[in-house]
Amino acid sequence: MANLRYDDRHHGAPRLPSAFINSASLFAAIDLGLFTAVAAGAGTPAAFAAEAGISELNADRLMTMCCASGLLEWDGTVYRNAADVQRFLVEGEARYAGAWLQFMRPGWGKWGDLTELLKTDEPAQVTPRSVIDMTVESARDYHKATASVGFGAGRRFSRDVDLTGRKRMMDLGGGSGAYSIVAAQQFDGLSAVVCDLPAVVPVTREFIDEYDVADRVSAEAVDFTRDAFPTGCDVAVMASNLPMYGREVIAEVIGRAFAALEPGGEMHLVGEMLDDDRAGPADAAIWGLAETLANSTGMSHTRAECVAYFERAGFTDVTVHEFIPGVLTRVTGHKP
Ligand SMILES: C[S@@+](CC[C@H](N)C(=O)[O-])C[C@H]1O[C@@H](n2cnc3c(N)ncnc32)[C@H](O)[C@@H]1O
């Protein structure tokens, strides 16, 4: 099985000096359509070379590397895709997640300057530049990538959390609206308002129209670091934006969500949280460190820190749940 996620604690640590070569070969393989070609039967260097328009020597090198990193498997005669590569990296398939797996690729050049970036004396920005500078066009690309995994996460959320009887959900930084759209489809009588930045809202509305839920899901321009939150909600969700902000901002947002929720309401924070021993998962550390590139206040937050934000806000019965093991954790609290 290939390691398409950064979820193994200390996975591959002895190879750290050359780990970027794994990333480079994965990206080149996606660019050249390697996994799609192999799925269609081009399982030898000669066949793939002809498909991709590269030399057989280079096809051989790339396929050998992809096999060594677990993306391909060799059966003695031909290469085949590893199970999760076949599932997520064959273009045209419903679960194709190539855009998501390349989500961090635009930072490729900047990671080479990490040492210099870590030495910056510029003050950190509350809202990351990557978010402030978003245009409707870049938001559309960004959420094409998030939606390729976000709707799966949204379905998992609606399986794990029973919102029967709930009336209205606010989805802070809801992006594609995946969590809201799935929940509104799943739970009779539930409506949702997706809150995101102005450039994202038109894109959210495109997803709302695509899923035909405009009668129950709406989108509003709300910067959750400073704008007022919707009223009349008995559920608040905030998913997959935790490491983009520092401790003060996250604590403040959770405090304001508590104030805005109806009495008896519930809040769910889904994020890339560090284990309390801080030894992983690597995903949480990577998203935190990536904020250095944006010079934001963002960082990794531990599960215990997130529980403390909830309790400080006034939430009770605060619990921690495994959500996507090794990637996302859910912290849930109730407003008395
Ligand atoms: C990685 S996406 C997650 C989207 C969605 N929650 C999901 O899980 O599929 C992060 C989202 O947070 C939004 N976001 C970041 N900062 C925000 C802010 N200050 N106010 C509102 N939305 C924000 C981004 O625009 C983006 O849509």
Tab-separated table of C-alpha atoms and ligand atoms in Angstrom:
chain	number	residue	atom	x	y	z
A	1	MET	CA	0.000	0.000	0.000
A	2	ALA	CA	1.437	3.370	-0.951
A	3	ASN	CA	1.781	6.135	1.600
A	4	LEU	CA	-0.314	8.868	-0.004
A	5	ARG	CA	-0.830	10.572	3.356
A	6	TYR	CA	1.697	11.934	5.779
A	7	ASP	CA	0.101	9.887	8.524
A	8	ASP	CA	2.693	7.455	9.773
A	9	ARG	CA	4.429	8.468	12.957
A	10	HIS	CA	8.097	8.774	11.940
A	11	HIS	CA	7.408	6.888	8.716
A	12	GLY	CA	10.527	6.815	6.570
A	13	ALA	CA	12.589	8.924	8.959
A	14	PRO	CA	15.923	7.392	7.810
A	15	ARG	CA	15.192	8.644	4.278
A	16	LEU	CA	14.431	12.215	5.306
A	17	PRO	CA	17.360	13.786	3.403
A	18	SER	CA	15.914	12.528	0.116
A	19	ALA	CA	12.199	12.630	0.945
A	20	PHE	CA	11.735	15.493	-1.533
A	21	ILE	CA	12.664	13.078	-4.330
A	22	ASN	CA	9.589	11.014	-3.437
A	23	SER	CA	7.470	14.157	-3.796
A	24	ALA	CA	9.141	15.103	-7.088
A	25	SER	CA	8.579	11.661	-8.583
A	26	LEU	CA	4.940	11.566	-7.407
A	27	PHE	CA	4.274	14.963	-9.024
A	28	ALA	CA	6.066	13.993	-12.272
A	29	ALA	CA	4.095	10.738	-12.364
A	30	ILE	CA	0.834	12.656	-11.996
A	31	ASP	CA	1.892	15.203	-14.653
A	32	LEU	CA	2.790	12.426	-17.094
A	33	GLY	CA	-0.364	10.421	-16.355
A	34	LEU	CA	1.630	7.394	-15.169
A	35	PHE	CA	-1.026	5.877	-12.910
A	36	THR	CA	-3.810	6.460	-15.432
A	37	ALA	CA	-1.659	4.809	-18.124
A	38	VAL	CA	-0.826	1.830	-15.894
A	39	ALA	CA	-4.524	1.404	-15.054
A	40	ALA	CA	-5.208	1.288	-18.796
A	41	GLY	CA	-2.613	-1.472	-19.262
A	42	ALA	CA	0.615	0.445	-19.994
A	43	GLY	CA	2.508	-1.482	-17.296
A	44	THR	CA	5.961	-1.615	-18.888
A	45	PRO	CA	8.491	1.197	-19.442
A	46	ALA	CA	8.145	0.744	-23.202
A	47	ALA	CA	4.342	1.041	-23.114
A	48	PHE	CA	4.333	3.989	-20.705
A	49	ALA	CA	7.115	5.757	-22.653
A	50	ALA	CA	4.984	5.597	-25.798
A	51	GLU	CA	1.925	6.930	-23.896
A	52	ALA	CA	3.786	9.778	-22.222
A	53	GLY	CA	6.079	10.742	-25.100
A	54	ILE	CA	9.271	10.286	-23.046
A	55	SER	CA	12.240	7.980	-23.565
A	56	GLU	CA	12.026	4.370	-22.393
A	57	LEU	CA	15.089	5.026	-20.209
A	58	ASN	CA	13.316	7.841	-18.351
A	59	ALA	CA	10.090	5.835	-18.126
A	60	ASP	CA	12.110	2.996	-16.579
A	61	ARG	CA	13.716	5.353	-14.042
A	62	LEU	CA	10.421	6.913	-12.989
A	63	MET	CA	8.593	3.576	-12.732
A	64	THR	CA	11.444	2.085	-10.717
A	65	MET	CA	11.313	5.002	-8.277
A	66	CYS	CA	7.507	4.828	-7.999
A	67	CYS	CA	7.776	1.110	-7.297
A	68	ALA	CA	10.435	1.689	-4.633
A	69	SER	CA	8.226	4.283	-2.939
A	70	GLY	CA	5.228	1.934	-2.946
A	71	LEU	CA	3.144	3.699	-5.584
A	72	LEU	CA	3.547	0.863	-8.119
A	73	GLU	CA	3.926	-2.881	-7.626
A	74	TRP	CA	5.923	-5.198	-9.914
A	75	ASP	CA	4.497	-8.661	-10.552
A	76	GLY	CA	7.546	-9.971	-12.398
A	77	THR	CA	6.270	-8.937	-15.821
A	78	VAL	CA	4.395	-5.644	-15.531
A	79	TYR	CA	3.816	-2.839	-13.056
A	80	ARG	CA	0.409	-2.362	-11.437
A	81	ASN	CA	-0.884	0.515	-9.326
A	82	ALA	CA	-0.824	0.040	-5.540
A	83	ALA	CA	-4.356	-0.274	-4.173
A	84	ASP	CA	-4.778	3.320	-2.958
A	85	VAL	CA	-3.077	4.729	-6.082
A	86	GLN	CA	-5.595	2.813	-8.188
A	87	ARG	CA	-8.350	4.280	-6.016
A	88	PHE	CA	-7.251	7.918	-5.849
A	89	LEU	CA	-4.857	8.653	-8.723
A	90	VAL	CA	-6.516	7.290	-11.854
A	91	GLU	CA	-7.930	10.238	-13.782
A	92	GLY	CA	-11.576	10.052	-14.704
A	93	GLU	CA	-12.443	7.896	-11.669
A	94	ALA	CA	-14.944	9.288	-9.139
A	95	ARG	CA	-12.417	9.263	-6.271
A	96	TYR	CA	-9.611	10.965	-8.244
A	97	ALA	CA	-7.769	13.170	-5.715
A	98	GLY	CA	-4.808	14.375	-7.796
A	99	ALA	CA	-5.636	18.022	-7.088
A	100	TRP	CA	-5.662	17.407	-3.321
A	101	LEU	CA	-2.399	15.439	-3.368
A	102	GLN	CA	-0.772	18.400	-5.112
A	103	PHE	CA	-2.328	20.976	-2.790
A	104	MET	CA	1.041	21.906	-1.269
A	105	ARG	CA	2.901	21.768	-4.582
A	106	PRO	CA	2.719	25.548	-5.238
A	107	GLY	CA	4.970	26.006	-2.182
A	108	TRP	CA	7.650	23.761	-3.742
A	109	GLY	CA	10.157	26.539	-4.488
A	110	LYS	CA	9.547	28.362	-1.207
A	111	TRP	CA	10.297	25.289	0.924
A	112	GLY	CA	13.868	25.561	-0.379
A	113	ASP	CA	14.073	28.933	1.421
A	114	LEU	CA	12.699	27.624	4.727
A	115	THR	CA	15.784	28.555	6.746
A	116	GLU	CA	15.576	32.174	5.586
A	117	LEU	CA	11.805	32.262	6.074
A	118	LEU	CA	12.197	31.013	9.652
A	119	LYS	CA	14.553	33.948	10.345
A	120	THR	CA	12.014	36.589	9.279
A	121	ASP	CA	11.552	39.602	11.521
A	122	GLU	CA	8.353	40.696	9.716
A	123	PRO	CA	5.348	40.573	12.061
A	124	ALA	CA	3.067	37.584	11.457
A	125	GLN	CA	-0.272	38.285	9.700
A	126	VAL	CA	-3.438	37.147	11.452
A	127	THR	CA	-5.105	35.978	8.247
A	128	PRO	CA	-2.659	34.061	6.023
A	129	ARG	CA	-1.708	35.785	2.747
A	130	SER	CA	-2.741	32.654	0.877
A	131	VAL	CA	-6.279	33.335	2.075
A	132	ILE	CA	-6.318	37.146	1.816
A	133	ASP	CA	-5.007	37.050	-1.766
A	134	MET	CA	-7.602	34.518	-2.922
A	135	THR	CA	-9.578	35.467	-6.047
A	136	VAL	CA	-12.769	33.737	-7.173
A	137	GLU	CA	-10.681	31.895	-9.801
A	138	SER	CA	-8.023	30.725	-7.334
A	139	ALA	CA	-10.755	29.816	-4.810
A	140	ARG	CA	-12.389	27.670	-7.510
A	141	ASP	CA	-9.113	25.715	-8.031
A	142	TYR	CA	-8.490	25.524	-4.278
A	143	HIS	CA	-11.925	24.073	-3.589
A	144	LYS	CA	-11.793	21.707	-6.534
A	145	ALA	CA	-8.948	20.179	-4.533
A	146	THR	CA	-10.584	20.383	-1.079
A	147	ALA	CA	-13.899	19.028	-2.400
A	148	SER	CA	-12.170	15.926	-3.790
A	149	VAL	CA	-11.635	14.838	-0.173
A	150	GLY	CA	-14.032	17.192	1.673
A	151	PHE	CA	-17.247	15.486	0.571
A	152	GLY	CA	-15.882	12.159	1.846
A	153	ALA	CA	-15.094	13.857	5.165
A	154	GLY	CA	-18.545	15.460	5.145
A	155	ARG	CA	-20.157	12.034	4.708
A	156	ARG	CA	-18.069	10.661	7.568
A	157	PHE	CA	-19.122	13.626	9.745
A	158	SER	CA	-22.810	13.010	9.079
A	159	ARG	CA	-22.322	9.305	9.890
A	160	ASP	CA	-20.432	9.999	13.125
A	161	VAL	CA	-22.534	12.895	14.447
A	162	ASP	CA	-26.288	12.515	14.791
A	163	LEU	CA	-27.861	15.884	14.000
A	164	THR	CA	-31.428	14.584	14.098
A	165	GLY	CA	-33.716	17.314	15.406
A	166	ARG	CA	-31.148	20.067	14.893
A	167	LYS	CA	-32.395	23.157	13.046
A	168	ARG	CA	-29.531	25.244	11.719
A	169	MET	CA	-25.793	24.802	11.316
A	170	MET	CA	-23.076	27.444	10.847
A	171	ASP	CA	-20.095	26.105	8.922
A	172	LEU	CA	-17.132	28.377	9.709
A	173	GLY	CA	-14.592	28.445	6.861
A	174	GLY	CA	-16.868	25.960	5.099
A	175	GLY	CA	-15.231	26.304	1.656
A	176	SER	CA	-17.007	24.005	-0.810
A	177	GLY	CA	-19.783	23.598	1.783
A	178	ALA	CA	-19.133	19.837	1.831
A	179	TYR	CA	-20.060	19.337	5.507
A	180	SER	CA	-23.208	21.503	5.204
A	181	ILE	CA	-24.398	20.054	1.908
A	182	VAL	CA	-24.090	16.452	3.094
A	183	ALA	CA	-25.659	17.219	6.501
A	184	ALA	CA	-28.603	19.046	4.916
A	185	GLN	CA	-29.170	16.081	2.584
A	186	GLN	CA	-28.880	13.650	5.487
A	187	PHE	CA	-30.959	15.291	8.229
A	188	ASP	CA	-34.555	16.347	7.587
A	189	GLY	CA	-35.325	19.859	8.754
A	190	LEU	CA	-31.658	20.939	9.012
A	191	SER	CA	-30.529	24.043	7.158
A	192	ALA	CA	-26.988	25.402	7.038
A	193	VAL	CA	-25.118	28.609	6.417
A	194	VAL	CA	-21.586	28.331	5.058
A	195	CYS	CA	-19.412	31.225	6.247
A	196	ASP	CA	-16.295	31.974	4.251
A	197	LEU	CA	-14.327	34.867	2.766
A	198	PRO	CA	-15.886	36.999	-0.009
A	199	ALA	CA	-13.855	35.407	-2.844
A	200	VAL	CA	-14.924	31.913	-1.748
A	201	VAL	CA	-18.679	32.556	-1.400
A	202	PRO	CA	-19.460	32.494	-5.177
A	203	VAL	CA	-17.602	29.173	-5.410
A	204	THR	CA	-19.555	27.771	-2.429
A	205	ARG	CA	-22.755	28.800	-4.218
A	206	GLU	CA	-21.649	26.852	-7.305
A	207	PHE	CA	-21.340	23.707	-5.158
A	208	ILE	CA	-24.716	24.439	-3.518
A	209	ASP	CA	-26.312	24.656	-6.975
A	210	GLU	CA	-24.494	21.563	-8.230
A	211	TYR	CA	-25.905	19.547	-5.309
A	212	ASP	CA	-29.325	21.206	-5.655
A	213	VAL	CA	-29.633	22.212	-1.986
A	214	ALA	CA	-30.140	25.990	-2.340
A	215	ASP	CA	-33.438	25.683	-0.457
A	216	ARG	CA	-31.541	24.543	2.684
A	217	VAL	CA	-27.914	25.687	2.343
A	218	SER	CA	-26.768	29.280	1.864
A	219	ALA	CA	-23.365	30.981	1.839
A	220	GLU	CA	-22.401	34.273	3.498
A	221	ALA	CA	-19.250	36.364	3.436
A	222	VAL	CA	-17.964	36.158	7.017
A	223	ASP	CA	-14.346	36.577	8.073
A	224	PHE	CA	-14.497	34.473	11.218
A	225	THR	CA	-11.618	36.394	12.801
A	226	ARG	CA	-13.666	39.594	12.984
A	227	ASP	CA	-17.200	39.523	11.507
A	228	ALA	CA	-20.399	38.735	13.403
A	229	PHE	CA	-21.516	35.088	13.295
A	230	PRO	CA	-24.966	34.009	12.089
A	231	THR	CA	-27.687	33.822	14.727
A	232	GLY	CA	-30.323	31.137	15.313
A	233	CYS	CA	-27.868	28.222	14.911
A	234	ASP	CA	-27.858	25.185	17.208
A	235	VAL	CA	-24.815	23.575	15.522
A	236	ALA	CA	-21.425	25.070	14.692
A	237	VAL	CA	-18.793	23.271	12.626
A	238	MET	CA	-15.284	24.440	11.866
A	239	ALA	CA	-13.298	22.009	9.717
A	240	SER	CA	-9.804	21.883	8.314
A	241	ASN	CA	-8.583	25.374	8.998
A	242	LEU	CA	-7.155	24.908	12.511
A	243	PRO	CA	-3.394	25.181	11.752
A	244	MET	CA	-3.961	28.346	9.688
A	245	TYR	CA	-4.330	30.350	12.925
A	246	GLY	CA	-2.534	30.776	16.227
A	247	ARG	CA	-3.797	29.930	19.714
A	248	GLU	CA	-5.322	33.333	20.471
A	249	VAL	CA	-7.359	33.474	17.251
A	250	ILE	CA	-8.682	29.917	17.544
A	251	ALA	CA	-9.629	30.433	21.187
A	252	GLU	CA	-11.359	33.687	20.244
A	253	VAL	CA	-13.292	32.135	17.338
A	254	ILE	CA	-14.481	29.266	19.546
A	255	GLY	CA	-15.498	31.789	22.210
A	256	ARG	CA	-17.537	33.785	19.674
A	257	ALA	CA	-19.125	30.632	18.272
A	258	PHE	CA	-20.174	29.711	21.824
A	259	ALA	CA	-21.741	33.145	22.280
A	260	ALA	CA	-23.593	32.946	18.940
A	261	LEU	CA	-24.960	29.403	19.401
A	262	GLU	CA	-28.437	28.851	20.802
A	263	PRO	CA	-28.542	27.412	24.357
A	264	GLY	CA	-28.369	23.609	24.087
A	265	GLY	CA	-26.325	23.886	20.879
A	266	GLU	CA	-23.200	21.944	19.966
A	267	MET	CA	-19.883	22.760	18.310
A	268	HIS	CA	-17.508	20.485	16.377
A	269	LEU	CA	-13.929	21.460	15.598
A	270	VAL	CA	-12.404	19.124	13.018
A	271	GLY	CA	-8.720	19.707	12.498
A	272	GLU	CA	-5.216	18.393	11.994
A	273	MET	CA	-4.440	18.159	15.732
A	274	LEU	CA	-1.190	16.991	17.290
A	275	ASP	CA	-1.251	14.124	19.766
A	276	ASP	CA	-0.606	15.359	23.282
A	277	ASP	CA	2.895	13.823	23.282
A	278	ARG	CA	3.553	16.096	20.232
A	279	ALA	CA	5.186	13.151	18.375
A	280	GLY	CA	2.686	13.200	15.508
A	281	PRO	CA	0.800	12.818	13.384
A	282	ALA	CA	3.237	14.367	10.918
A	283	ASP	CA	0.325	15.909	8.988
A	284	ALA	CA	-0.460	18.265	11.879
A	285	ALA	CA	3.175	19.342	12.144
A	286	ILE	CA	3.455	19.826	8.367
A	287	TRP	CA	0.376	22.069	8.137
A	288	GLY	CA	1.668	24.099	11.086
A	289	LEU	CA	5.152	24.512	9.607
A	290	ALA	CA	3.649	25.373	6.204
A	291	GLU	CA	2.275	28.558	7.761
A	292	THR	CA	5.881	29.813	7.926
A	293	LEU	CA	5.614	30.241	4.141
A	294	ALA	CA	2.618	32.552	4.605
A	295	ASN	CA	4.126	34.304	7.662
A	296	SER	CA	0.781	33.865	9.445
A	297	THR	CA	0.202	33.156	13.140
A	298	GLY	CA	-0.762	29.579	12.174
A	299	MET	CA	0.708	26.592	13.980
A	300	SER	CA	-0.051	23.052	15.115
A	301	HIS	CA	-2.457	22.736	18.059
A	302	THR	CA	-2.584	19.706	20.335
A	303	ARG	CA	-5.796	17.880	21.210
A	304	ALA	CA	-5.456	19.082	24.828
A	305	GLU	CA	-5.083	22.696	23.662
A	306	CYS	CA	-8.267	22.393	21.593
A	307	VAL	CA	-10.163	20.915	24.537
A	308	ALA	CA	-8.947	23.849	26.644
A	309	TYR	CA	-10.217	26.396	24.043
A	310	PHE	CA	-13.661	24.771	24.280
A	311	GLU	CA	-13.737	24.643	28.071
A	312	ARG	CA	-12.527	28.221	28.383
A	313	ALA	CA	-15.329	29.319	26.038
A	314	GLY	CA	-17.912	27.682	28.352
A	315	PHE	CA	-18.626	24.439	26.460
A	316	THR	CA	-19.343	21.396	28.619
A	317	ASP	CA	-19.062	17.632	27.950
A	318	VAL	CA	-16.045	18.340	25.738
A	319	THR	CA	-14.899	15.136	24.059
A	320	VAL	CA	-12.172	14.144	21.592
A	321	HIS	CA	-12.892	11.749	18.707
A	322	GLU	CA	-10.711	10.108	16.090
A	323	PHE	CA	-12.131	11.405	12.798
A	324	ILE	CA	-9.805	10.459	9.907
A	325	PRO	CA	-7.143	8.458	11.753
A	326	GLY	CA	-3.711	10.006	11.475
A	327	VAL	CA	-5.093	13.103	9.749
A	328	LEU	CA	-8.107	14.745	11.387
A	329	THR	CA	-9.434	14.774	14.948
A	330	ARG	CA	-12.839	16.067	16.080
A	331	VAL	CA	-13.365	17.947	19.337
A	332	THR	CA	-17.008	18.396	20.341
A	333	GLY	CA	-18.607	20.496	23.059
A	334	HIS	CA	-22.102	21.468	24.202
A	335	LYS	CA	-23.498	24.845	25.213
A	336	PRO	CA	-25.553	24.464	28.401
B	1	LIG	C1	-8.939	23.807	3.798
B	1	LIG	S1	-10.396	24.703	3.562
B	1	LIG	C2	-11.595	23.716	4.414
B	1	LIG	C3	-12.963	23.855	3.825
B	1	LIG	C4	-14.049	22.984	4.487
B	1	LIG	N1	-14.249	23.333	5.875
B	1	LIG	C5	-13.713	21.519	4.355
B	1	LIG	O1	-13.323	20.908	5.358
B	1	LIG	O2	-13.856	20.983	3.246
B	1	LIG	C6	-10.201	26.097	4.674
B	1	LIG	C7	-11.263	27.156	4.459
B	1	LIG	O3	-11.189	28.098	5.532
B	1	LIG	C8	-11.491	29.365	4.970
B	1	LIG	N2	-10.991	30.426	5.859
B	1	LIG	C9	-9.735	30.635	6.253
B	1	LIG	N3	-9.680	31.729	7.006
B	1	LIG	C10	-10.932	32.220	7.102
B	1	LIG	C11	-11.501	33.335	7.767
B	1	LIG	N4	-10.735	34.179	8.471
B	1	LIG	N5	-12.829	33.527	7.676
B	1	LIG	C12	-13.602	32.675	6.945
B	1	LIG	N6	-13.111	31.603	6.283
B	1	LIG	C13	-11.784	31.374	6.380
B	1	LIG	C14	-10.751	29.331	3.650
B	1	LIG	O4	-11.187	30.358	2.774
B	1	LIG	C15	-11.108	27.933	3.167
B	1	LIG	O5	-12.305	27.931	2.440
